[in-house]
Amino acid sequence: KIDTQSVIMALVNVVNMMVLDNPTAFLNPFQFEITFECLQELEEDLEWKVVYVGSAESSEHDQVLDEILVGIDKFVLQAEPPDPRRIPPNDIIGVTVVLVTCAYREREFVRIGYYVNNEYSGEYDEETGPPKPIELGKVTRMILADKPRVTRFPIPWNGQE
């Protein structure tokens, strides 16, 4: 949740961002309630994106889960879960990252990252780990919603360069 201090991004401020349905099953959609304000009218909509980092080893496993254009100031961004076939089997369980980004005119100006912990909830031997292949119905996703990492990038707005 980002509400103690607004994230200032030139003409757009993210006032609040809440992670909904958390914790949840791995195969459930991601849901973020986002509230932002525009300090002046924008000529085009903002592009919001949800990216799941499939492996810390390589960005080739990153998945864009959803991408939408938004012109309203409060909405729920819902994205399908990642495709587990595109995640290395050893990276399904454990810690990863989900990113919510926003761009204006195809230029990203804010990235909000959350750590995600995927745990196997079924019984297993601690020494050998969960059974392979992983039973995805027994994987729980927990987003560490109270510790977002916010990165801002300067961009030109409304014809500025």
Tab-separated table of C-alpha atoms in Angstrom:
chain	number	residue	atom	x	y	z
A	1	LYS	CA	0.000	0.000	0.000
A	2	ILE	CA	1.449	3.372	-0.979
A	3	ASP	CA	-0.368	6.103	0.879
A	4	THR	CA	1.930	7.517	3.540
A	5	GLN	CA	3.603	9.759	0.997
A	6	SER	CA	2.568	10.206	-2.628
A	7	VAL	CA	5.054	9.138	-5.267
A	8	ILE	CA	5.665	12.261	-7.321
A	9	MET	CA	6.157	11.609	-11.019
A	10	ALA	CA	6.136	15.048	-12.610
A	11	LEU	CA	2.551	15.440	-13.857
A	12	VAL	CA	1.211	12.211	-12.305
A	13	ASN	CA	1.147	11.196	-8.631
A	14	VAL	CA	0.347	7.671	-7.472
A	15	VAL	CA	-1.728	8.443	-4.396
A	16	ASN	CA	-2.406	4.864	-3.316
A	17	MET	CA	-1.786	1.315	-4.496
A	18	MET	CA	-3.274	-1.687	-2.716
A	19	VAL	CA	-2.599	-5.347	-3.413
A	20	LEU	CA	-5.948	-7.189	-3.402
A	21	ASP	CA	-6.617	-10.900	-2.761
A	22	ASN	CA	-3.344	-11.416	-0.913
A	23	PRO	CA	-2.222	-14.069	-0.096
A	24	THR	CA	-3.831	-16.222	-2.757
A	25	ALA	CA	-3.340	-19.324	-4.873
A	26	PHE	CA	-0.521	-19.181	-7.434
A	27	LEU	CA	-2.975	-19.648	-10.305
A	28	ASN	CA	-5.269	-16.767	-9.233
A	29	PRO	CA	-5.048	-13.391	-10.991
A	30	PHE	CA	-2.938	-10.534	-9.632
A	31	GLN	CA	-5.062	-7.554	-8.526
A	32	PHE	CA	-3.903	-4.032	-7.708
A	33	GLU	CA	-6.186	-1.124	-6.824
A	34	ILE	CA	-4.458	2.002	-8.090
A	35	THR	CA	-5.383	5.612	-7.380
A	36	PHE	CA	-3.466	8.416	-9.078
A	37	GLU	CA	-3.891	12.089	-9.789
A	38	CYS	CA	-2.880	14.182	-12.789
A	39	LEU	CA	-1.587	17.654	-12.013
A	40	GLN	CA	-2.669	18.824	-15.457
A	41	GLU	CA	-4.633	17.310	-18.303
A	42	LEU	CA	-2.713	14.768	-20.349
A	43	GLU	CA	-3.145	14.510	-24.105
A	44	GLU	CA	-3.077	10.687	-24.022
A	45	ASP	CA	-3.933	7.848	-21.632
A	46	LEU	CA	-1.420	6.245	-19.287
A	47	GLU	CA	-0.208	2.717	-20.050
A	48	TRP	CA	-0.109	0.413	-17.014
A	49	LYS	CA	1.644	-2.949	-17.168
A	50	VAL	CA	2.120	-5.936	-14.839
A	51	VAL	CA	5.353	-7.910	-15.335
A	52	TYR	CA	6.185	-11.180	-13.540
A	53	VAL	CA	9.889	-11.923	-13.145
A	54	GLY	CA	10.112	-15.659	-13.802
A	55	SER	CA	13.769	-16.097	-12.886
A	56	ALA	CA	16.493	-13.999	-11.321
A	57	GLU	CA	18.949	-15.625	-13.729
A	58	SER	CA	17.565	-14.205	-16.981
A	59	SER	CA	14.980	-11.717	-18.201
A	60	GLU	CA	13.965	-14.214	-20.916
A	61	HIS	CA	11.567	-15.707	-18.335
A	62	ASP	CA	9.858	-12.343	-17.601
A	63	GLN	CA	6.185	-12.287	-18.588
A	64	VAL	CA	3.976	-9.277	-19.310
A	65	LEU	CA	0.762	-10.408	-17.610
A	66	ASP	CA	-1.373	-7.452	-18.651
A	67	GLU	CA	-1.100	-4.092	-20.353
A	68	ILE	CA	-3.893	-1.508	-20.369
A	69	LEU	CA	-4.471	2.128	-21.279
A	70	VAL	CA	-6.194	4.114	-18.534
A	71	GLY	CA	-7.569	7.624	-18.462
A	72	ILE	CA	-9.437	7.438	-15.148
A	73	ASP	CA	-7.843	8.120	-11.773
A	74	LYS	CA	-8.909	5.004	-9.810
A	75	PHE	CA	-9.137	1.471	-11.133
A	76	VAL	CA	-8.365	-2.175	-10.393
A	77	LEU	CA	-5.602	-3.603	-12.554
A	78	GLN	CA	-6.186	-7.349	-12.805
A	79	ALA	CA	-3.689	-9.589	-14.559
A	80	GLU	CA	-3.705	-13.317	-15.184
A	81	PRO	CA	-1.132	-15.401	-13.292
A	82	PRO	CA	2.141	-16.228	-15.035
A	83	ASP	CA	2.347	-19.212	-17.361
A	84	PRO	CA	4.215	-21.777	-15.241
A	85	ARG	CA	5.541	-23.475	-18.398
A	86	ARG	CA	7.657	-20.358	-19.016
A	87	ILE	CA	9.205	-20.419	-15.513
A	88	PRO	CA	12.182	-22.699	-14.795
A	89	PRO	CA	10.869	-25.513	-12.527
A	90	ASN	CA	13.325	-24.643	-9.734
A	91	ASP	CA	12.109	-20.999	-9.732
A	92	ILE	CA	8.372	-21.623	-9.192
A	93	ILE	CA	8.830	-21.991	-5.417
A	94	GLY	CA	10.676	-19.211	-3.603
A	95	VAL	CA	11.054	-15.463	-3.878
A	96	THR	CA	10.612	-13.458	-7.069
A	97	VAL	CA	9.312	-10.023	-8.095
A	98	VAL	CA	6.200	-8.581	-9.708
A	99	LEU	CA	6.435	-5.124	-11.296
A	100	VAL	CA	3.662	-2.631	-11.965
A	101	THR	CA	4.875	-0.011	-14.400
A	102	CYS	CA	3.316	3.081	-15.895
A	103	ALA	CA	4.282	4.821	-19.124
A	104	TYR	CA	3.156	7.890	-21.006
A	105	ARG	CA	3.647	7.921	-24.769
A	106	GLU	CA	5.581	4.637	-24.516
A	107	ARG	CA	8.058	6.101	-21.986
A	108	GLU	CA	8.084	4.463	-18.572
A	109	PHE	CA	8.091	6.978	-15.726
A	110	VAL	CA	7.408	4.807	-12.675
A	111	ARG	CA	8.081	1.208	-11.682
A	112	ILE	CA	6.636	-0.228	-8.484
A	113	GLY	CA	8.123	-3.574	-7.520
A	114	TYR	CA	6.924	-6.054	-4.944
A	115	TYR	CA	8.687	-9.130	-3.647
A	116	VAL	CA	6.586	-12.258	-4.117
A	117	ASN	CA	7.022	-15.424	-2.058
A	118	ASN	CA	5.616	-18.605	-3.603
A	119	GLU	CA	5.310	-21.406	-1.028
A	120	TYR	CA	4.311	-25.027	-1.399
A	121	SER	CA	1.458	-25.669	1.045
A	122	GLY	CA	1.327	-29.453	0.708
A	123	GLU	CA	3.248	-31.882	2.860
A	124	TYR	CA	6.774	-32.799	1.751
A	125	ASP	CA	10.121	-34.016	3.066
A	126	GLU	CA	12.214	-30.990	4.135
A	127	GLU	CA	15.413	-32.646	2.861
A	128	THR	CA	14.169	-33.411	-0.653
A	129	GLY	CA	11.792	-30.460	-1.071
A	130	PRO	CA	8.347	-30.406	-2.715
A	131	PRO	CA	7.540	-33.183	-5.208
A	132	LYS	CA	8.492	-32.655	-8.842
A	133	PRO	CA	6.680	-31.650	-10.937
A	134	ILE	CA	5.193	-29.060	-8.588
A	135	GLU	CA	1.460	-29.403	-7.955
A	136	LEU	CA	0.495	-25.793	-8.758
A	137	GLY	CA	-2.816	-26.114	-6.899
A	138	LYS	CA	-0.772	-26.406	-3.696
A	139	VAL	CA	1.323	-23.274	-4.302
A	140	THR	CA	0.391	-20.106	-2.391
A	141	ARG	CA	1.495	-16.660	-3.597
A	142	MET	CA	2.186	-13.975	-0.974
A	143	ILE	CA	3.027	-10.462	-2.167
A	144	LEU	CA	4.958	-8.416	0.388
A	145	ALA	CA	2.543	-5.526	-0.097
A	146	ASP	CA	3.862	-3.303	2.698
A	147	LYS	CA	7.348	-2.977	1.205
A	148	PRO	CA	7.077	-1.728	-2.403
A	149	ARG	CA	10.194	-0.523	-4.224
A	150	VAL	CA	9.425	2.595	-6.233
A	151	THR	CA	11.684	3.815	-9.040
A	152	ARG	CA	10.920	7.015	-10.945
A	153	PHE	CA	12.259	8.095	-14.338
A	154	PRO	CA	12.117	11.623	-15.780
A	155	ILE	CA	10.279	11.824	-19.107
A	156	PRO	CA	9.024	14.624	-21.357
A	157	TRP	CA	5.292	15.346	-20.951
A	158	ASN	CA	2.840	16.785	-23.525
A	159	GLY	CA	5.324	17.701	-26.210
A	160	GLN	CA	8.217	18.688	-23.961
A	161	GLU	CA	11.625	17.261	-24.901
